[in-house]
CSV table of C-alpha atoms in Angstrom, one decimal:
chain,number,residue,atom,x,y,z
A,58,UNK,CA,0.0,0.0,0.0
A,59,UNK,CA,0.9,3.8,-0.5
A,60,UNK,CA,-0.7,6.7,0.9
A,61,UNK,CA,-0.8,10.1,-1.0
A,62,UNK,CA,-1.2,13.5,1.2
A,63,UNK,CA,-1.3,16.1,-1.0
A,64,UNK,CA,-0.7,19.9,0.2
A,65,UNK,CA,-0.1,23.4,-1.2
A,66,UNK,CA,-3.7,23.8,-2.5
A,67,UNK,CA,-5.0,27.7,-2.3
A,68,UNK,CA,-6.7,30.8,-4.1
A,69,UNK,CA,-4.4,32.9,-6.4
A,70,UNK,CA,-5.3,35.6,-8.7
A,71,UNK,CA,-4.8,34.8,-12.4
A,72,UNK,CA,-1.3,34.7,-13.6
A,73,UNK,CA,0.1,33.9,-10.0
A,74,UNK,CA,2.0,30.6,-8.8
A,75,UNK,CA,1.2,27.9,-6.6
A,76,UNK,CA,3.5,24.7,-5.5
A,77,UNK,CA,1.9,21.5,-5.1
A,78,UNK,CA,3.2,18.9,-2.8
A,79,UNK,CA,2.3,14.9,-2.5
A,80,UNK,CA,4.2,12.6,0.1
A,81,UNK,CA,4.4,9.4,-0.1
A,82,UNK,CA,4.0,7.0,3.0
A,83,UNK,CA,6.8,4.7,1.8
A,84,UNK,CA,9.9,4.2,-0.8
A,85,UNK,CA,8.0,3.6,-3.8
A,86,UNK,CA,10.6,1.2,-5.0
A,87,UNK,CA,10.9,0.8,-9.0
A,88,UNK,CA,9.7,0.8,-11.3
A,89,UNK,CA,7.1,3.6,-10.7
A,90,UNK,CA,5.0,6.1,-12.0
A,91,UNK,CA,3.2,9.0,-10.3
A,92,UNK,CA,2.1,12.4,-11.3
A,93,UNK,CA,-1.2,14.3,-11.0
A,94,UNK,CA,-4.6,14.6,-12.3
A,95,UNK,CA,-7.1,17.4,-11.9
A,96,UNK,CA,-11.3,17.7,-11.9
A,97,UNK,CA,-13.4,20.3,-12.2
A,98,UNK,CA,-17.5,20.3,-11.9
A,99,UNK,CA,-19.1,18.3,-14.4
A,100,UNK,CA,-16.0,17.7,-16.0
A,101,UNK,CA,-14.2,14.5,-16.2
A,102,UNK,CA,-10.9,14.0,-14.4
A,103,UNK,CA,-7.8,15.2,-17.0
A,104,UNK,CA,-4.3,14.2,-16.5
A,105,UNK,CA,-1.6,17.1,-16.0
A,106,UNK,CA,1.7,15.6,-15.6
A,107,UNK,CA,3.0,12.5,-14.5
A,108,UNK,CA,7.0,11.4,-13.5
A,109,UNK,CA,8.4,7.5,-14.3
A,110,UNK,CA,11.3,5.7,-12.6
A,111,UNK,CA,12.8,6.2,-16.4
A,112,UNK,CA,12.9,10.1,-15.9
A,113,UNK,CA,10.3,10.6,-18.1
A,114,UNK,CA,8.0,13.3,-18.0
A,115,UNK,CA,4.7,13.9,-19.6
A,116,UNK,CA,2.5,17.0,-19.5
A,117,UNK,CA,-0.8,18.0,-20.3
A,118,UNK,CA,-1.3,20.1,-23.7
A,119,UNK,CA,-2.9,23.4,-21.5
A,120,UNK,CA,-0.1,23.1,-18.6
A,121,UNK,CA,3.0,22.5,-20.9
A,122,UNK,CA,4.8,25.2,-20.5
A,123,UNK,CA,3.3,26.4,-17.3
A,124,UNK,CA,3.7,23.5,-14.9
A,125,UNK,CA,6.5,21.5,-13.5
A,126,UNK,CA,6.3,18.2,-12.5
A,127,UNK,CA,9.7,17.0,-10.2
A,128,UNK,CA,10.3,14.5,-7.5
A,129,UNK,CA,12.4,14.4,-4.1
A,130,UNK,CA,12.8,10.7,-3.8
A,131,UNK,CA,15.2,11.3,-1.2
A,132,UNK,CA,12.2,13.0,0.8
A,133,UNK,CA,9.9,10.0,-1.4
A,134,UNK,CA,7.7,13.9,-2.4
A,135,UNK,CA,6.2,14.8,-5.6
A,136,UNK,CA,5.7,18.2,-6.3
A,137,UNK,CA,3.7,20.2,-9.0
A,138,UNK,CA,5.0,24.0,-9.5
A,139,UNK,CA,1.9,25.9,-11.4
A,140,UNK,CA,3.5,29.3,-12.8
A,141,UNK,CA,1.4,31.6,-15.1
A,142,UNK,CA,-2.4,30.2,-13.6
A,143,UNK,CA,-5.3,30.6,-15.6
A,144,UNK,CA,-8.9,30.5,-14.2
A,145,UNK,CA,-9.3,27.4,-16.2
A,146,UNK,CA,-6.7,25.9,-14.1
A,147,UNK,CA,-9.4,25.7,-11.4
A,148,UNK,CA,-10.0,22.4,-10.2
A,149,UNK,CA,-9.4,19.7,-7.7
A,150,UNK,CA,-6.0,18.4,-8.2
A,151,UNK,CA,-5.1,14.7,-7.6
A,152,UNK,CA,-2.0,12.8,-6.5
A,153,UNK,CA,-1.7,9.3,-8.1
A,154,UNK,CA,0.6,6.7,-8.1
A,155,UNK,CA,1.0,3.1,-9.6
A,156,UNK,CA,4.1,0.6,-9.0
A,157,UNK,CA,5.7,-1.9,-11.0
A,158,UNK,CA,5.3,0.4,-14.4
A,159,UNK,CA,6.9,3.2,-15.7
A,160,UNK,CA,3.8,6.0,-17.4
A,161,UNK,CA,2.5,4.8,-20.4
A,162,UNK,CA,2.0,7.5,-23.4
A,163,UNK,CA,-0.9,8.9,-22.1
A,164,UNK,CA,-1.4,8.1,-18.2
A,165,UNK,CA,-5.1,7.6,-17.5
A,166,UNK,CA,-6.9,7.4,-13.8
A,167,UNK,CA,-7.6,4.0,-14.3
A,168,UNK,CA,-4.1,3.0,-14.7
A,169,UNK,CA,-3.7,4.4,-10.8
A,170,UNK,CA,-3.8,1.8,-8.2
A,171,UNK,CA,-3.4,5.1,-5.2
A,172,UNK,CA,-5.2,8.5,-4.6
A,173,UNK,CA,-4.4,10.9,-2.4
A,174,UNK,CA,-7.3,13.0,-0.7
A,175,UNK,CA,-7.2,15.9,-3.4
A,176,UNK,CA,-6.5,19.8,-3.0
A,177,UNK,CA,-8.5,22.8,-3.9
A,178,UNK,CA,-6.8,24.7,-6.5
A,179,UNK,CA,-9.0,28.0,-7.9
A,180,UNK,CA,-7.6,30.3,-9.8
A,181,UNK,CA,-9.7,33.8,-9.8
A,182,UNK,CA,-9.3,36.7,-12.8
């Protein structure tokens, strides 16, 4: 089992910056893959970047560019640094994590075994 606490959540006006942080309850060994995923009302959950045990990193098309997705594993931590936020950046944002994978292509919730609790991001213009 791994547990996901996710942190850093908050308001910001439009084009400010926010740092996301997930810790993990244990060494997630390798291979791995984590990263986060975000849901607003009535939409369906989207993926926004997501980290391998390869190094690889994958970003959603309206955050590339904008977010940074890194990882502490000395600190087992995932963090997600949102520069240049957009009200449609608003959302619930999700830690998730899988083991014994590195991501595929395109990482979808249902390829996550572990959630963390989710944090409130909203963005206001």
């Amino acid at each position: 089992q791994v547990q996901l606490v996710e942190s850093g959540g908050g308001s910001v006006q439009a084009g400010g910056s926010l740092r996301l942080s997930c810790a993990t309850s244990r060494y997630t060994g390798s291979p791995y893959c984590m990263g986060w995923f975000r849901q607003a009302p009535g939409k369906e959950r989207e993926g926004v970047a997501h980290i391998d045990s390869d190094g690889s990193l994958t970003y959603g098309e309206s955050v590339n560019g904008r977010f940074t997705i890194s990882r502490d594993n000395a600190e087992n931590t995932l963090f997600l640094q949102m520069n240049l936020l957009k009200p449609e950046d608003t959302a619930m944002y999700y830690c998730a994590a899988d083991v014994g994978w590195v991501c595929p292509f395109v990482p979808r919730p249902t390829d996550f075994a572990y959630w963390g609790q989710g944090t409130q991001v909203t963005v206001s213009s």
